[in-house]
mmCIF file of C-alpha atoms in Angstrom:
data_model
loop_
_atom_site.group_PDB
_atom_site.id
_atom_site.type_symbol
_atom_site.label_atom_id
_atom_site.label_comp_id
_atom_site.label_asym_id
_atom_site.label_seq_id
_atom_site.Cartn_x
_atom_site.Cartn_y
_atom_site.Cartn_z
ATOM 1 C CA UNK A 1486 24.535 -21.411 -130.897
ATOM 2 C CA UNK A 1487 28.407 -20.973 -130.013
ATOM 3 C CA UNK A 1488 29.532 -23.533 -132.424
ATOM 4 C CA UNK A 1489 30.947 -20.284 -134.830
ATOM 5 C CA UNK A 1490 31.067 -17.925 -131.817
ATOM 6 C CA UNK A 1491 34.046 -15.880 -131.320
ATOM 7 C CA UNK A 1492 36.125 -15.928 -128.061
ATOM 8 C CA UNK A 1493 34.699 -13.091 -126.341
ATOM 9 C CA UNK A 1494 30.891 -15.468 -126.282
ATOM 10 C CA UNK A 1495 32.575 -18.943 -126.404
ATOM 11 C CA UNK A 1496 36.020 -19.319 -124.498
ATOM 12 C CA UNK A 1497 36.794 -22.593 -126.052
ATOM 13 C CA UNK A 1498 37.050 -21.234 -129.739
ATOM 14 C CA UNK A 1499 39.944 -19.054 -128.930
ATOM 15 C CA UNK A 1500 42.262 -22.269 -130.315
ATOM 16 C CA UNK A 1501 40.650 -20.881 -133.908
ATOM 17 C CA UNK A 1502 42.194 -17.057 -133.945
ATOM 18 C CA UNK A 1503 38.395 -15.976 -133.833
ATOM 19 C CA UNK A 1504 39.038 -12.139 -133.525
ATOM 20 C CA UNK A 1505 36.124 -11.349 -135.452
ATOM 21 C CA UNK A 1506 32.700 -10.675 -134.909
ATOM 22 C CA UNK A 1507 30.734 -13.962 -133.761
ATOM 23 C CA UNK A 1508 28.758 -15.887 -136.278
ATOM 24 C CA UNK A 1509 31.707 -16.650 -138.801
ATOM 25 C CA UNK A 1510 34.418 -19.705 -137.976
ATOM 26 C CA UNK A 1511 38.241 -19.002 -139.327
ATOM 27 C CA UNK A 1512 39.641 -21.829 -140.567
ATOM 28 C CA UNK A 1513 42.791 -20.942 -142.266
ATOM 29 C CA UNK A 1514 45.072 -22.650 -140.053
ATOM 30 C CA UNK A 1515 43.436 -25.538 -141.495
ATOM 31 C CA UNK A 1516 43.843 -25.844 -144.841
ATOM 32 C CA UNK A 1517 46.949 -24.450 -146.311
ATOM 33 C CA UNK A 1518 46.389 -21.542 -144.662
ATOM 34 C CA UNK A 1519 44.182 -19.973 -147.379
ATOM 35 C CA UNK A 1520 41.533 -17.307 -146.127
ATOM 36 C CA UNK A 1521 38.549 -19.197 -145.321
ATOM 37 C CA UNK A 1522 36.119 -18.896 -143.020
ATOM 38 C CA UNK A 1523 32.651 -21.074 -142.659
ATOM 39 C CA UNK A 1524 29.148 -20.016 -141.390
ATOM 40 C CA UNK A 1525 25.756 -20.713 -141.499
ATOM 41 C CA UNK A 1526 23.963 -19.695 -145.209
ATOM 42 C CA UNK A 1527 23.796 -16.116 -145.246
ATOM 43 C CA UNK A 1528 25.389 -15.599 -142.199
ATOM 44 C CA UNK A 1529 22.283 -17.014 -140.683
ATOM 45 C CA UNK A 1530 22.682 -16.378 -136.439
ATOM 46 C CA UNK A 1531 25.529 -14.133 -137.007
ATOM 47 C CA UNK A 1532 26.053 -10.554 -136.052
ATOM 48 C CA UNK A 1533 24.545 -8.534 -137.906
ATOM 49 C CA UNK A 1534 27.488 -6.840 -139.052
ATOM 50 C CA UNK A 1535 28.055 -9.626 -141.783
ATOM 51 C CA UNK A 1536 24.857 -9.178 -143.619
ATOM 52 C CA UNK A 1537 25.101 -5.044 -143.261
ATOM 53 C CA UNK A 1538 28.370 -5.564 -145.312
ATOM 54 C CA UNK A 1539 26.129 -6.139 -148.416
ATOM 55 C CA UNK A 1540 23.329 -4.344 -150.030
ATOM 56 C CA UNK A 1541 21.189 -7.070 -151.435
ATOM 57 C CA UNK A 1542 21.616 -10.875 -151.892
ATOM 58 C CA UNK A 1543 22.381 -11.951 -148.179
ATOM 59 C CA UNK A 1544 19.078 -11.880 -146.215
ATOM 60 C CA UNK A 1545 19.036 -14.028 -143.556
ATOM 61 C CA UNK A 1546 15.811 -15.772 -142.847
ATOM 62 C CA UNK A 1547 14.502 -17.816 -139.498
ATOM 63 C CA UNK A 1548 13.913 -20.788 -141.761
ATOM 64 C CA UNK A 1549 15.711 -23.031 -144.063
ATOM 65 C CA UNK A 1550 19.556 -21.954 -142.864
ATOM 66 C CA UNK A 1551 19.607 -24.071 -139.702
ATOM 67 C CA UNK A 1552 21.765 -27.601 -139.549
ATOM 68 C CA UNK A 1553 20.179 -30.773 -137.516
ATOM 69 C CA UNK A 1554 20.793 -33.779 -136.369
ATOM 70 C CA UNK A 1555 18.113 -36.219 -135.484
ATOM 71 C CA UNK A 1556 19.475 -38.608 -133.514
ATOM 72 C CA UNK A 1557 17.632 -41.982 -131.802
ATOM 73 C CA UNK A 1558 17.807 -41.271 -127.666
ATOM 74 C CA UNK A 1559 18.062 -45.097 -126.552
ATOM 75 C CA UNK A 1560 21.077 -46.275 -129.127
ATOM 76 C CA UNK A 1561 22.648 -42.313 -130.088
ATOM 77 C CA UNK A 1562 22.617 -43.382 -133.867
ATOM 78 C CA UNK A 1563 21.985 -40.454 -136.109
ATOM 79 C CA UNK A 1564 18.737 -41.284 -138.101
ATOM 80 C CA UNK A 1565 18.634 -37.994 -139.993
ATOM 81 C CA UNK A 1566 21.424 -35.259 -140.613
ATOM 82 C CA UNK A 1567 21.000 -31.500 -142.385
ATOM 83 C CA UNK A 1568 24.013 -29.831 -142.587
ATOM 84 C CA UNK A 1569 24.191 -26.230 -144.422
ATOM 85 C CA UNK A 1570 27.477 -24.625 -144.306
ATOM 86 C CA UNK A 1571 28.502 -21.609 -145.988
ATOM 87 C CA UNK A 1572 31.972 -21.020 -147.190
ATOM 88 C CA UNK A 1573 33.230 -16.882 -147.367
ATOM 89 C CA UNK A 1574 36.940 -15.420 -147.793
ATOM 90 C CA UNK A 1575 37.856 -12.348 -146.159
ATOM 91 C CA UNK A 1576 38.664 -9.762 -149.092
ATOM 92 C CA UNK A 1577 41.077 -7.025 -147.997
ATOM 93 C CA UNK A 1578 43.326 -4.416 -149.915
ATOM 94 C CA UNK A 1579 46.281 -6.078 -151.439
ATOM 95 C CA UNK A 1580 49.164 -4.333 -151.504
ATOM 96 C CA UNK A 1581 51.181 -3.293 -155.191
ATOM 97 C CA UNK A 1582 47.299 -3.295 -156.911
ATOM 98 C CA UNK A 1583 45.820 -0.028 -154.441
ATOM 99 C CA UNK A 1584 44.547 1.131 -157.757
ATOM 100 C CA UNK A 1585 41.890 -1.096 -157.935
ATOM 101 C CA UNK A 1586 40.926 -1.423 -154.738
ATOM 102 C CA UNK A 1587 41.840 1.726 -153.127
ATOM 103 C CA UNK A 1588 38.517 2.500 -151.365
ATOM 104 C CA UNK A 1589 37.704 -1.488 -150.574
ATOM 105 C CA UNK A 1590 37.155 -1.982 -146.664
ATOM 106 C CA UNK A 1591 37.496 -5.518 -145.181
ATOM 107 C CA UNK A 1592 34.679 -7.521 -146.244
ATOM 108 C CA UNK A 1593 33.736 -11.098 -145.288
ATOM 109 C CA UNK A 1594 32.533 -12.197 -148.756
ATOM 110 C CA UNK A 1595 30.136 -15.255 -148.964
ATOM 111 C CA UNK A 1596 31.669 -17.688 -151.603
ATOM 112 C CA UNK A 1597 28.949 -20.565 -151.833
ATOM 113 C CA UNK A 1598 26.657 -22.190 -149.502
ATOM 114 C CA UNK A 1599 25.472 -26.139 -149.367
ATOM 115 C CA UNK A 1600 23.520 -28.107 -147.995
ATOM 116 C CA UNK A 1601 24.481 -31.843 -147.407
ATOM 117 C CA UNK A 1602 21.283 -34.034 -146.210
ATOM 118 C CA UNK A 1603 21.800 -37.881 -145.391
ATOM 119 C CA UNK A 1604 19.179 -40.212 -143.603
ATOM 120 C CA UNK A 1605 19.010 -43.967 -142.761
ATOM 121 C CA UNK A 1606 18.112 -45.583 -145.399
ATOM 122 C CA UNK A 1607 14.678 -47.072 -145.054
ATOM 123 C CA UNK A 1608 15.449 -51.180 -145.021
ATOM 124 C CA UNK A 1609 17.978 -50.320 -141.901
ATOM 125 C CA UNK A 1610 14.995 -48.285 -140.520
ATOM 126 C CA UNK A 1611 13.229 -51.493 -139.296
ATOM 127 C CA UNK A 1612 16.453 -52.777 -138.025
ATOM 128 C CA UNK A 1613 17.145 -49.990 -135.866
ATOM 129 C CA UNK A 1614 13.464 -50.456 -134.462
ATOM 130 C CA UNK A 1615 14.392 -53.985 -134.153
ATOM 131 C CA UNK A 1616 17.761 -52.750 -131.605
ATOM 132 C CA UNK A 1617 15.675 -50.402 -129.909
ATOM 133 C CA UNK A 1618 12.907 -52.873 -128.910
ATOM 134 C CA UNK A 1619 14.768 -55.602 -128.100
ATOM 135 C CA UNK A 1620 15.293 -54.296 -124.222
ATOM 136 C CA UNK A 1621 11.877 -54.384 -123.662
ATOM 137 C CA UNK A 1622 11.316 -57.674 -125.467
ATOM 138 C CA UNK A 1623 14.076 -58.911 -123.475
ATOM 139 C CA UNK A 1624 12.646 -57.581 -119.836
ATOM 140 C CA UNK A 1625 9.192 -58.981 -121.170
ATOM 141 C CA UNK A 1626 10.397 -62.253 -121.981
ATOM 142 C CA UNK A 1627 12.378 -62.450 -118.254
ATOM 143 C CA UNK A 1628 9.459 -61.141 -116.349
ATOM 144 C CA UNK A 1629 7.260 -63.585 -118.382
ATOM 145 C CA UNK A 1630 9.867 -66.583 -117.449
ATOM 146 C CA UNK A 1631 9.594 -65.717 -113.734
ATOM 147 C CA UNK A 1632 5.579 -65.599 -113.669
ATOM 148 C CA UNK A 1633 5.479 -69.228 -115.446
ATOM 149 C CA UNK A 1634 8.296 -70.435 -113.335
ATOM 150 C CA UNK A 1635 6.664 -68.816 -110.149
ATOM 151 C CA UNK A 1636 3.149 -70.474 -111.217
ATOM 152 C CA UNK A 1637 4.752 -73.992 -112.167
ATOM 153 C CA UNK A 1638 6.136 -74.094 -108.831
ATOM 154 C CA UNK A 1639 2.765 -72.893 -107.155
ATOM 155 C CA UNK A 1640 1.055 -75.503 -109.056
ATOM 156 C CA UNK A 1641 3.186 -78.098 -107.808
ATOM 157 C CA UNK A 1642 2.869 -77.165 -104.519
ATOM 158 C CA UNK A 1643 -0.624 -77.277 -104.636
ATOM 159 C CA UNK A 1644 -0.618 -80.946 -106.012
ATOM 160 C CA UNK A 1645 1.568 -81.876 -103.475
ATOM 161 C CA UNK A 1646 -0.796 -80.706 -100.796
ATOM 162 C CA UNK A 1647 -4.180 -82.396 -102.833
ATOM 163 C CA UNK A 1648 -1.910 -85.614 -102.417
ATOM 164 C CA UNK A 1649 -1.046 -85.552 -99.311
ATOM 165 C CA UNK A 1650 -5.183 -84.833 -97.964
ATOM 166 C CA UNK A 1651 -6.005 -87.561 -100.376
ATOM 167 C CA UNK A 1652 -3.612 -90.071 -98.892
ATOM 168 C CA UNK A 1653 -5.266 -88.829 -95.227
ATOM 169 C CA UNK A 1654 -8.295 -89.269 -96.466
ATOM 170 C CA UNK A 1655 -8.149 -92.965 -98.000
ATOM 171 C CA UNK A 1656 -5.857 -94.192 -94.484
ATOM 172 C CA UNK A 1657 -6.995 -92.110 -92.399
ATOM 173 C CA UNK A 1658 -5.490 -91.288 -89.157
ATOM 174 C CA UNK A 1659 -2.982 -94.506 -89.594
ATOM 175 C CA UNK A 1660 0.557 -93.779 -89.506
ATOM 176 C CA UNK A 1661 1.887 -94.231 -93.421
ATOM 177 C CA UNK A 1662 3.669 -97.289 -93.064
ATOM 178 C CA UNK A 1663 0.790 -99.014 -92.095
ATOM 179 C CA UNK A 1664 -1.518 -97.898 -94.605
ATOM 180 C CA UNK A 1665 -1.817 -100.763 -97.414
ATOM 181 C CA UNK A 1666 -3.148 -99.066 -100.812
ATOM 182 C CA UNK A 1667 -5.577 -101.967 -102.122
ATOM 183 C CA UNK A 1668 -6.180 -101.901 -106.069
ATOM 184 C CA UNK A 1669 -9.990 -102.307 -106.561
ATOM 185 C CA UNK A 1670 -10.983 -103.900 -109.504
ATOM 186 C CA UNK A 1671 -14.444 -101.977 -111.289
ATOM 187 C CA UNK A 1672 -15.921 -105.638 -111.234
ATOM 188 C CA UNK A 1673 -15.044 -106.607 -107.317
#
């Protein structure tokens, strides 16, 4: 689960000026550079510092928070995708209105969560089994061509043979130039 991890658990996310605690992406550098960062629902997976931040409201649970994608292993096309983000701004003191906020601490404060669900729609569903079966129709059909082909062949080989003992049989040991075929008639 390093896909929101900070730097110091996923070196590849330093690009995203992650210094704070894993669990929470910061992605002000892109958009506009406004304060947002993105997580799972209540910071679902993230340290546990997030959710000690807050009193009660943001529980994380095991279930219901995760995203997935279900995905077809033979042609990679996505057949089902749940994807629940979380959207939070980092509230800080603001300096000329102390007054207010003269005791606030740094809080990452969850905005709204979503969830965003789309599947493949059922009438593409039997299309997609269609694509998926159609390598194994295919070898079926070749190895299917090859056994015909290979018994055509045997077949003819073998009448070949039955002609060749027939025309021994009816000339006997005469060379075959010398062997006349008569045509019998059934009343002779």
């Amino acid at each position: 689960a390093t896909n929101f991890a900070n730097s110091s658990v996923c070196e590849e996310n330093t690009c995203y000026s992650n210094n704070i605690p894993t669990g929470v992406q910061n992605v002000t550098q892109c958009k506009a550079k406004s304060p947002t960062f993105v997580s799972r629902p209540h910071f679902h997976l993230a340290d546990p510092s997030y959710g000690d931040q807050f009193q009660y409201g943001v529980k994380d649970k095991e279930e219901g928070y995760d995203s997935s994608f279900w995905i077809e292993p033979m042609s990679s096309i996505p057949i089902k995708v749940e994807m629940r983000l979380q959207l939070n701004i980092m509230l800080e003191k603001v300096e000329g209105i102390e007054y207010l906020f003269k005791n606030l601490q740094s809080v990452m404060f969850p905005v709204m969560w979503f969830e965003s669900v789309a599947m493949l729609p059922q009438d593409m569903a039997s299309s997609l089994s269609m694509l998926v079966m159609m390598p194994s129709v295919m070898v079926g059909c070749g190895v299917f061509s090859m056994i015909s082909g290979l018994l055509i062949m045997l077949s003819l080989f073998l009448c070949k043979i039955n002609r060749e003992k027939l025309k021994v049989k009816i000339c006997g040991e005469k060379p075959r130039v010398e062997c006349d075929y008569q045509i019998v008639s059934p009343g002779e």
